[in-house]
PDB file of C-alpha atoms in Angstrom:
ATOM      1  CA  MET A  15     -17.024   6.084  10.384  1.00  0.00           C
ATOM      2  CA  THR A  16     -13.701   6.585   8.767  1.00  0.00           C
ATOM      3  CA  LYS A  17     -12.753  10.414   8.578  1.00  0.00           C
ATOM      4  CA  VAL A  18     -10.735  11.199   5.515  1.00  0.00           C
ATOM      5  CA  ILE A  19      -8.722  14.217   4.236  1.00  0.00           C
ATOM      6  CA  ILE A  20      -7.859  14.571   0.568  1.00  0.00           C
ATOM      7  CA  VAL A  21      -4.587  16.202  -0.150  1.00  0.00           C
ATOM      8  CA  ASP A  22      -3.993  17.099  -3.833  1.00  0.00           C
ATOM      9  CA  ASP A  23      -3.295  20.295  -5.652  1.00  0.00           C
ATOM     10  CA  GLU A  24      -5.892  19.698  -8.357  1.00  0.00           C
ATOM     11  CA  GLU A  25      -9.328  20.940  -7.152  1.00  0.00           C
ATOM     12  CA  ILE A  26     -11.377  18.979  -9.824  1.00  0.00           C
ATOM     13  CA  PHE A  27      -9.507  15.744  -8.809  1.00  0.00           C
ATOM     14  CA  ARG A  28     -10.276  16.371  -5.245  1.00  0.00           C
ATOM     15  CA  GLU A  29     -13.915  16.918  -5.917  1.00  0.00           C
ATOM     16  CA  GLY A  30     -14.073  13.800  -7.991  1.00  0.00           C
ATOM     17  CA  ILE A  31     -12.501  11.737  -5.192  1.00  0.00           C
ATOM     18  CA  LYS A  32     -14.809  13.249  -2.602  1.00  0.00           C
ATOM     19  CA  PHE A  33     -17.862  12.389  -4.685  1.00  0.00           C
ATOM     20  CA  ILE A  34     -16.741   8.724  -4.928  1.00  0.00           C
ATOM     21  CA  LEU A  35     -15.891   8.475  -1.289  1.00  0.00           C
ATOM     22  CA  GLU A  36     -19.233   9.962  -0.160  1.00  0.00           C
ATOM     23  CA  GLN A  37     -21.093   7.151  -1.827  1.00  0.00           C
ATOM     24  CA  ASP A  38     -19.916   4.963   1.078  1.00  0.00           C
ATOM     25  CA  LYS A  39     -21.901   5.368   4.129  1.00  0.00           C
ATOM     26  CA  ASP A  40     -18.852   4.387   6.389  1.00  0.00           C
ATOM     27  CA  ILE A  41     -16.495   7.279   4.832  1.00  0.00           C
ATOM     28  CA  GLU A  42     -16.728  10.867   5.723  1.00  0.00           C
ATOM     29  CA  VAL A  43     -14.518  13.488   3.958  1.00  0.00           C
ATOM     30  CA  VAL A  44     -13.836  15.936   6.615  1.00  0.00           C
ATOM     31  CA  GLY A  45     -11.406  18.266   4.890  1.00  0.00           C
ATOM     32  CA  GLU A  46      -9.273  18.936   1.718  1.00  0.00           C
ATOM     33  CA  ALA A  47      -5.946  20.506   1.135  1.00  0.00           C
ATOM     34  CA  GLN A  48      -3.956  21.657  -1.967  1.00  0.00           C
ATOM     35  CA  ASN A  49      -0.419  21.137  -0.613  1.00  0.00           C
ATOM     36  CA  GLY A  50       1.450  19.259   2.172  1.00  0.00           C
ATOM     37  CA  ILE A  51       1.488  22.287   4.476  1.00  0.00           C
ATOM     38  CA  GLU A  52      -2.236  22.660   4.425  1.00  0.00           C
ATOM     39  CA  GLY A  53      -2.559  18.946   4.874  1.00  0.00           C
ATOM     40  CA  ILE A  54      -0.487  18.977   8.077  1.00  0.00           C
ATOM     41  CA  LYS A  55      -2.642  21.791   9.441  1.00  0.00           C
ATOM     42  CA  LYS A  56      -5.815  19.980   8.498  1.00  0.00           C
ATOM     43  CA  CYS A  57      -4.524  16.989  10.449  1.00  0.00           C
ATOM     44  CA  GLU A  58      -3.976  19.124  13.545  1.00  0.00           C
ATOM     45  CA  ALA A  59      -7.497  20.590  13.308  1.00  0.00           C
ATOM     46  CA  LEU A  60      -9.576  17.690  12.154  1.00  0.00           C
ATOM     47  CA  SER A  61      -7.867  14.555  13.513  1.00  0.00           C
ATOM     48  CA  PRO A  62      -8.633  12.425  10.527  1.00  0.00           C
ATOM     49  CA  ASP A  63      -8.372   8.608  10.472  1.00  0.00           C
ATOM     50  CA  LEU A  64      -6.824   8.495   6.895  1.00  0.00           C
ATOM     51  CA  ILE A  65      -5.256  10.752   4.256  1.00  0.00           C
ATOM     52  CA  LEU A  66      -5.262  10.409   0.627  1.00  0.00           C
ATOM     53  CA  MET A  67      -1.951  12.010  -0.305  1.00  0.00           C
ATOM     54  CA  ASP A  68      -0.733  13.306  -3.776  1.00  0.00           C
ATOM     55  CA  ILE A  69       3.020  13.397  -4.216  1.00  0.00           C
ATOM     56  CA  VAL A  70       3.828  16.379  -6.441  1.00  0.00           C
ATOM     57  CA  MET A  71       2.399  19.627  -4.932  1.00  0.00           C
ATOM     58  CA  PRO A  72       3.634  23.135  -4.396  1.00  0.00           C
ATOM     59  CA  GLU A  73       5.295  24.368  -1.165  1.00  0.00           C
ATOM     60  CA  CYS A  74       5.364  20.978   0.378  1.00  0.00           C
ATOM     61  CA  ASP A  75       5.170  17.712  -1.455  1.00  0.00           C
ATOM     62  CA  GLY A  76       3.190  14.602  -0.269  1.00  0.00           C
ATOM     63  CA  ILE A  77       6.333  12.602   0.563  1.00  0.00           C
ATOM     64  CA  GLU A  78       7.719  15.256   3.002  1.00  0.00           C
ATOM     65  CA  ALA A  79       4.252  15.902   4.417  1.00  0.00           C
ATOM     66  CA  THR A  80       3.957  12.094   5.028  1.00  0.00           C
ATOM     67  CA  ARG A  81       7.158  12.235   7.060  1.00  0.00           C
ATOM     68  CA  ILE A  82       5.923  15.096   9.107  1.00  0.00           C
ATOM     69  CA  ILE A  83       2.487  13.792   9.727  1.00  0.00           C
ATOM     70  CA  LYS A  84       3.705  10.384  10.756  1.00  0.00           C
ATOM     71  CA  SER A  85       6.210  11.943  13.192  1.00  0.00           C
ATOM     72  CA  LYS A  86       3.284  13.818  14.824  1.00  0.00           C
ATOM     73  CA  PHE A  87       0.350  11.535  14.317  1.00  0.00           C
ATOM     74  CA  GLU A  88       1.522   7.984  14.200  1.00  0.00           C
ATOM     75  CA  ASN A  89      -2.019   6.473  14.060  1.00  0.00           C
ATOM     76  CA  ILE A  90      -3.164   8.426  11.002  1.00  0.00           C
ATOM     77  CA  LYS A  91      -3.152   6.115   8.012  1.00  0.00           C
ATOM     78  CA  ILE A  92      -1.673   7.587   4.745  1.00  0.00           C
ATOM     79  CA  ILE A  93      -2.445   6.287   1.181  1.00  0.00           C
ATOM     80  CA  MET A  94      -0.289   7.787  -1.438  1.00  0.00           C
ATOM     81  CA  LEU A  95      -2.619   8.406  -4.468  1.00  0.00           C
ATOM     82  CA  THR A  96      -0.477   9.399  -7.253  1.00  0.00           C
ATOM     83  CA  THR A  97       0.397   9.108 -11.022  1.00  0.00           C
ATOM     84  CA  PHE A  98       3.938   8.188 -10.276  1.00  0.00           C
ATOM     85  CA  ASN A  99       4.929   4.512 -10.362  1.00  0.00           C
ATOM     86  CA  ASP A 100       8.695   4.795 -10.184  1.00  0.00           C
ATOM     87  CA  GLU A 101      10.884   3.122  -7.672  1.00  0.00           C
ATOM     88  CA  ASP A 102      12.154   6.467  -6.271  1.00  0.00           C
ATOM     89  CA  ASN A 103       8.858   7.772  -5.105  1.00  0.00           C
ATOM     90  CA  ILE A 104       7.642   4.364  -3.927  1.00  0.00           C
ATOM     91  CA  ALA A 105      10.823   3.869  -1.752  1.00  0.00           C
ATOM     92  CA  GLN A 106      10.674   7.477  -0.378  1.00  0.00           C
ATOM     93  CA  ALA A 107       6.969   7.317   0.367  1.00  0.00           C
ATOM     94  CA  ILE A 108       7.271   3.903   2.228  1.00  0.00           C
ATOM     95  CA  SER A 109      10.459   5.081   4.005  1.00  0.00           C
ATOM     96  CA  ASN A 110       8.557   8.167   5.198  1.00  0.00           C
ATOM     97  CA  GLY A 111       5.727   6.118   6.664  1.00  0.00           C
ATOM     98  CA  ALA A 112       3.104   5.737   3.917  1.00  0.00           C
ATOM     99  CA  ASP A 113       0.870   2.839   4.646  1.00  0.00           C
ATOM    100  CA  SER A 114      -0.337   2.183   1.109  1.00  0.00           C
ATOM    101  CA  TYR A 115       0.494   3.134  -2.399  1.00  0.00           C
ATOM    102  CA  ILE A 116      -2.204   3.510  -5.059  1.00  0.00           C
ATOM    103  CA  LEU A 117      -2.121   4.904  -8.602  1.00  0.00           C
ATOM    104  CA  LYS A 118      -4.763   7.435  -9.760  1.00  0.00           C
ATOM    105  CA  ASP A 119      -6.131   5.204 -12.481  1.00  0.00           C
ATOM    106  CA  VAL A 120      -7.505   2.940  -9.740  1.00  0.00           C
ATOM    107  CA  ALA A 121     -11.135   2.045 -10.186  1.00  0.00           C
ATOM    108  CA  ALA A 122     -13.611   3.473  -7.623  1.00  0.00           C
ATOM    109  CA  PRO A 123     -14.585   0.222  -5.978  1.00  0.00           C
ATOM    110  CA  ASP A 124     -10.871  -0.729  -5.543  1.00  0.00           C
ATOM    111  CA  LEU A 125     -10.105   2.665  -3.941  1.00  0.00           C
ATOM    112  CA  LEU A 126     -12.789   2.132  -1.449  1.00  0.00           C
ATOM    113  CA  MET A 127     -11.563  -1.345  -0.755  1.00  0.00           C
ATOM    114  CA  ALA A 128      -7.977   0.047  -0.263  1.00  0.00           C
ATOM    115  CA  ILE A 129      -9.288   2.601   2.318  1.00  0.00           C
ATOM    116  CA  ARG A 130     -11.249  -0.093   4.188  1.00  0.00           C
ATOM    117  CA  SER A 131      -8.157  -2.343   4.179  1.00  0.00           C
ATOM    118  CA  CYS A 132      -5.753   0.281   5.225  1.00  0.00           C
ATOM    119  CA  THR A 133      -7.919   1.422   8.206  1.00  0.00           C
ATOM    120  CA  LYS A 134      -7.898  -2.270   9.352  1.00  0.00           C
ATOM    121  CA  GLY A 135      -4.069  -2.352   9.312  1.00  0.00           C
ATOM    122  CA  PHE A 136      -3.466  -3.949   5.941  1.00  0.00           C
ATOM    123  CA  ASN A 137      -0.930  -2.324   3.640  1.00  0.00           C
ATOM    124  CA  VAL A 138      -2.170  -1.931   0.089  1.00  0.00           C
ATOM    125  CA  ILE A 139       0.119  -1.678  -2.917  1.00  0.00           C
ATOM    126  CA  GLN A 140      -1.679  -1.528  -6.268  1.00  0.00           C
ATOM    127  CA  ASN A 141      -0.493  -4.196  -8.736  1.00  0.00           C
ATOM    128  CA  LYS A 142       1.170  -1.815 -11.112  1.00  0.00           C
ATOM    129  CA  ALA A 143       3.270  -0.299  -8.300  1.00  0.00           C
ATOM    130  CA  PHE A 144       3.922  -3.621  -6.537  1.00  0.00           C
ATOM    131  CA  SER A 145       5.992  -4.752  -9.528  1.00  0.00           C
ATOM    132  CA  ASN A 146       8.645  -2.173  -8.593  1.00  0.00           C
ATOM    133  CA  MET A 147       8.773  -3.263  -4.918  1.00  0.00           C
ATOM    134  CA  PRO A 148      11.790  -5.579  -5.088  1.00  0.00           C
ATOM    135  CA  LYS A 149      13.877  -2.642  -6.398  1.00  0.00           C
ATOM    136  CA  CYS A 150      13.020  -0.693  -3.363  1.00  0.00           C
ATOM    137  CA  PHE A 151      13.804  -3.043  -0.496  1.00  0.00           C
ATOM    138  CA  GLY A 152      17.282  -1.891   0.168  1.00  0.00           C
ATOM    139  CA  ARG A 153      16.139   1.696   0.312  1.00  0.00           C
ATOM    140  CA  CYS A 154      13.436   1.203   3.009  1.00  0.00           C
ATOM    141  CA  PRO A 155      15.434  -0.224   5.854  1.00  0.00           C
ATOM    142  CA  GLN A 156      13.070   0.841   8.751  1.00  0.00           C
ATOM    143  CA  LYS A 157      10.210  -0.786   7.052  1.00  0.00           C
ATOM    144  CA  ILE A 158      11.905  -4.143   6.314  1.00  0.00           C
ATOM    145  CA  SER A 159      14.252  -4.580   9.173  1.00  0.00           C
ATOM    146  CA  ILE A 160      11.727  -6.558  11.122  1.00  0.00           C
ATOM    147  CA  ILE A 161      11.846  -9.278   8.447  1.00  0.00           C
ATOM    148  CA  LYS A 162      14.646 -11.580   9.317  1.00  0.00           C
ATOM    149  CA  LYS A 163      16.322 -14.375   7.370  1.00  0.00           C
ATOM    150  CA  ASP A 164      14.578 -17.611   8.165  1.00  0.00           C
ATOM    151  CA  THR A 165      16.358 -20.640   6.843  1.00  0.00           C
ATOM    152  CA  LEU A 166      14.378 -23.124   8.755  1.00  0.00           C
ATOM    153  CA  ASN A 167      10.931 -22.167   7.408  1.00  0.00           C
ATOM    154  CA  THR A 168      12.232 -21.471   4.048  1.00  0.00           C
ATOM    155  CA  ALA A 169      13.587 -24.978   3.760  1.00  0.00           C
ATOM    156  CA  ASN A 170      10.098 -26.360   4.815  1.00  0.00           C
ATOM    157  CA  LEU A 171       8.359 -24.456   1.800  1.00  0.00           C
ATOM    158  CA  THR A 172       7.054 -26.642  -0.897  1.00  0.00           C
ATOM    159  CA  HIS A 173       7.800 -26.056  -4.590  1.00  0.00           C
ATOM    160  CA  LYS A 174       4.169 -24.948  -4.964  1.00  0.00           C
ATOM    161  CA  GLN A 175       4.490 -22.369  -2.139  1.00  0.00           C
ATOM    162  CA  LYS A 176       7.747 -21.057  -3.502  1.00  0.00           C
ATOM    163  CA  GLU A 177       6.075 -20.627  -6.910  1.00  0.00           C
ATOM    164  CA  LEU A 178       3.178 -18.801  -5.245  1.00  0.00           C
ATOM    165  CA  ILE A 179       5.557 -16.473  -3.473  1.00  0.00           C
ATOM    166  CA  ARG A 180       7.388 -15.710  -6.739  1.00  0.00           C
ATOM    167  CA  LEU A 181       4.129 -14.796  -8.425  1.00  0.00           C
ATOM    168  CA  ILE A 182       3.097 -12.582  -5.511  1.00  0.00           C
ATOM    169  CA  VAL A 183       6.441 -10.792  -5.640  1.00  0.00           C
ATOM    170  CA  GLU A 184       5.913 -10.145  -9.328  1.00  0.00           C
ATOM    171  CA  GLY A 185       2.730  -8.358  -8.551  1.00  0.00           C
ATOM    172  CA  LYS A 186       0.307 -10.816  -9.864  1.00  0.00           C
ATOM    173  CA  GLU A 187      -3.327 -10.692  -8.732  1.00  0.00           C
ATOM    174  CA  ASN A 188      -5.138 -13.692  -7.351  1.00  0.00           C
ATOM    175  CA  LYS A 189      -6.840 -14.319 -10.678  1.00  0.00           C
ATOM    176  CA  GLU A 190      -3.602 -14.344 -12.509  1.00  0.00           C
ATOM    177  CA  ILE A 191      -1.935 -16.622  -9.979  1.00  0.00           C
ATOM    178  CA  ALA A 192      -4.847 -19.060 -10.221  1.00  0.00           C
ATOM    179  CA  SER A 193      -4.585 -19.168 -13.874  1.00  0.00           C
ATOM    180  CA  GLU A 194      -0.791 -19.774 -13.872  1.00  0.00           C
ATOM    181  CA  LEU A 195      -1.019 -22.463 -11.094  1.00  0.00           C
ATOM    182  CA  TYR A 196      -4.338 -24.084 -12.328  1.00  0.00           C
ATOM    183  CA  LEU A 197      -6.052 -23.384  -9.056  1.00  0.00           C
ATOM    184  CA  SER A 198      -9.269 -21.582  -8.150  1.00  0.00           C
ATOM    185  CA  GLU A 199      -9.076 -18.086  -6.735  1.00  0.00           C
ATOM    186  CA  GLY A 200     -10.532 -19.242  -3.527  1.00  0.00           C
ATOM    187  CA  THR A 201      -7.704 -21.857  -3.175  1.00  0.00           C
ATOM    188  CA  VAL A 202      -5.139 -19.123  -4.007  1.00  0.00           C
ATOM    189  CA  ARG A 203      -6.695 -16.825  -1.226  1.00  0.00           C
ATOM    190  CA  ASN A 204      -6.567 -19.710   1.265  1.00  0.00           C
ATOM    191  CA  SER A 205      -3.047 -20.721   0.301  1.00  0.00           C
ATOM    192  CA  ILE A 206      -1.730 -17.110   0.671  1.00  0.00           C
ATOM    193  CA  SER A 207      -3.445 -16.835   4.202  1.00  0.00           C
ATOM    194  CA  LYS A 208      -1.862 -20.119   5.198  1.00  0.00           C
ATOM    195  CA  LEU A 209       1.526 -19.029   3.930  1.00  0.00           C
ATOM    196  CA  LEU A 210       1.541 -15.746   5.830  1.00  0.00           C
ATOM    197  CA  LYS A 211       0.539 -17.577   8.943  1.00  0.00           C
ATOM    198  CA  LYS A 212       3.180 -20.217   8.583  1.00  0.00           C
ATOM    199  CA  LEU A 213       5.876 -17.557   8.030  1.00  0.00           C
ATOM    200  CA  ASN A 214       4.488 -15.164  10.730  1.00  0.00           C
ATOM    201  CA  LEU A 215       4.021 -12.323   8.186  1.00  0.00           C
ATOM    202  CA  LYS A 216       1.299  -9.630   7.973  1.00  0.00           C
ATOM    203  CA  ASP A 217       0.747  -8.993   4.271  1.00  0.00           C
ATOM    204  CA  ARG A 218       2.051  -9.362   0.702  1.00  0.00           C
ATOM    205  CA  ILE A 219       4.673  -6.566   1.237  1.00  0.00           C
ATOM    206  CA  GLN A 220       6.317  -8.525   4.074  1.00  0.00           C
ATOM    207  CA  LEU A 221       6.041 -11.691   2.138  1.00  0.00           C
ATOM    208  CA  ALA A 222       7.929  -9.966  -0.830  1.00  0.00           C
ATOM    209  CA  VAL A 223      10.607  -8.714   1.456  1.00  0.00           C
ATOM    210  CA  TYR A 224      10.900 -12.206   3.079  1.00  0.00           C
ATOM    211  CA  ALA A 225      11.359 -13.743  -0.431  1.00  0.00           C
ATOM    212  CA  VAL A 226      14.167 -11.477  -1.380  1.00  0.00           C
ATOM    213  CA  LYS A 227      15.949 -11.857   2.056  1.00  0.00           C
ATOM    214  CA  ASN A 228      15.737 -15.600   1.909  1.00  0.00           C
ATOM    215  CA  GLY A 229      16.763 -15.988  -1.772  1.00  0.00           C
ATOM    216  CA  ILE A 230      13.316 -17.160  -2.951  1.00  0.00           C
ATOM    217  CA  TYR A 231      13.075 -14.318  -5.468  1.00  0.00           C
ATOM    218  CA  GLU A 232      16.160 -12.644  -6.835  1.00  0.00           C
TER     219      GLU A 232
END
């Protein structure tokens, strides 16, 4: 069971998200908060597994609350759930420890999938926000410093693999990639998995960082 806290200053939004999450038997909403300070206190009292965190809130915003929570409770996963899709907020959220970044127009099934993925250690960046990721790399040093330049492996990438990386960095979904490369979605998924394994990377975010550091995407 994944214990979740919803931190958002709009009560009607919290109630809507709570209703969606409670349709999943593996998710339990254990608390709600209307600002970052309340969110921090709820973490201390309820020990959640994951927080859905808004950004703009009174008293203490979600980005600062994320920094404080991550400094105290490293294992709590934080998904930013916001309307803001600009590079400033994305960079600050990731720098402060956010594990995933989702926009509020996300479909209910996709939100549930993001929660499941995040609890398993996979970072999730919604497609619309992912397109701004290359602009943020230089502003999130602690998140990307583990990705080193890798001339040897880069030289061994095929043209098709480099094209696949380029489309991923641009935020394309598997269906879009499959269409552009004339492949099936299954083949695209397998190709991405093999590529991550070859380059010793965890997810698409690290792959995007790798691409920029190694000159595959500029």
